[in-house]
């Protein structure tokens, strides 16, 4: 079980003094103990720590019931949510679905996302799509009051009620929200929707292993039990009180590099399906660590694609970056480069080779070039991209994030900074109660 995920920091060692690295490992181990004992900052938000092993079978059954129910007659599921109420499900679905799923026949409802933006064109186009088939909706908001999903939900709810009637809407709308507070919970009580609870002690960006992530993923026909099993096994692996614990290692290296002036972490993948895993990771670390004018800036790149846009900067721009590469040992599919009798492109030297072999050489060559160029490189490897290893990877990052936030000295589990833009937006939209602030802001525009 020890090799579910391999972490390797050796390509960063030359950028660090050896004793510094040891000191950070020591501190990371202590930070993990504080996290696990519930004695650190924000400890009322540690429900995610044992979610994979403690999730109730009743929840899994209820998720499966909805999947079965909608399989009968639903073509399109609108999943509405933003931030932590969207990115986990999006990351898993994109990582584990066919890259061209939208162009292939579907063996069940298609899942689309809304409420993660306020684009008028986006929502108008969503209305176009809703008219093409039988629609259901999962609306997700922990607070139940977030503007972006609330706008999208109004539109989807009105469509469902108009097309199917209020009674049938009860079957076609599922809400995932707080147990007692917020407008969405009130709607559940008034309208009689089926619902799931986001536990009080689990913040949005740590909620992928609750129904927030699991229901949309299960609706996409992905094996949520395998996802949870991977996370559960990782929960066990990362419980070891040792400096070799991969989460201790990762948290220690990134903080040692940060102390050494590496202020930006670039999470790099060589597999386009991981693009939204990076987006999820960016929120996880950005919202957890970016506080008190501190924190590594989490950025992402999809290689080799972005080597043709960002490669120059990474190789030779300001030296404030380090890279963390997510590597996948083997592909799920097999395809070789064909021979061409004319060889007009001069590529016959690659004929018969697996595409993945070229991808691996790109990965290794880039790693060496970037290290030579002054970019420390951390390496995380999973054997395969499937539900089990992805569950393990997501849990790995969650736990490393909690430890890393404590190493930085911040509360990794709040997000006060997100409120500033919301207050201004409410004021500028004349939300009752915000009028005076609106006048002040308009004078500044
Ligand atoms: O991680 C978080 O807490 C945030 O990103 C929230 O998930 C996001 O702001 C959405 O909030 P809510 O689920 O309350 O609508």
GROMACS .gro file of C-alpha atoms and ligand atoms in nm, residues 82-85 141-144 146 149 204-205 283 287 415 422, ligand 1:
model
   31
   82UNK     CA    1  -1.896   2.735  -0.757
   83UNK     CA    2  -1.552   2.701  -0.595
   84UNK     CA    3  -1.542   2.404  -0.362
   85UNK     CA    4  -1.901   2.324  -0.454
  141UNK     CA    5  -2.410   2.555  -0.201
  142UNK     CA    6  -2.289   2.514   0.154
  143UNK     CA    7  -2.391   2.864   0.257
  144UNK     CA    8  -2.698   2.844   0.036
  146UNK     CA    9  -2.384   3.237  -0.302
  149UNK     CA   10  -2.521   2.946  -0.821
  204UNK     CA   11  -1.615   2.368   0.043
  205UNK     CA   12  -1.267   2.302  -0.096
  283UNK     CA   13  -0.832   2.651  -0.510
  287UNK     CA   14  -0.774   2.959  -0.055
  415UNK     CA   15  -1.146   3.212   0.360
  422UNK     CA   16  -1.884   3.979  -0.264
  446LIG     O1   17  -1.396   2.644  -0.034
  446LIG     C1   18  -1.484   2.723  -0.010
  446LIG     O2   19  -1.533   2.733   0.103
  446LIG     C2   20  -1.541   2.813  -0.119
  446LIG     O3   21  -1.474   2.801  -0.237
  446LIG     C3   22  -1.686   2.778  -0.144
  446LIG     O4   23  -1.694   2.644  -0.180
  446LIG     C4   24  -1.745   2.864  -0.255
  446LIG     O5   25  -1.728   2.999  -0.226
  446LIG     C5   26  -1.892   2.834  -0.272
  446LIG     O6   27  -1.961   2.854  -0.153
  446LIG     P1   28  -2.099   2.788  -0.125
  446LIG     O7   29  -2.085   2.643  -0.132
  446LIG     O8   30  -2.137   2.838   0.011
  446LIG     O9   31  -2.195   2.839  -0.232
   0.00000   0.00000   0.00000
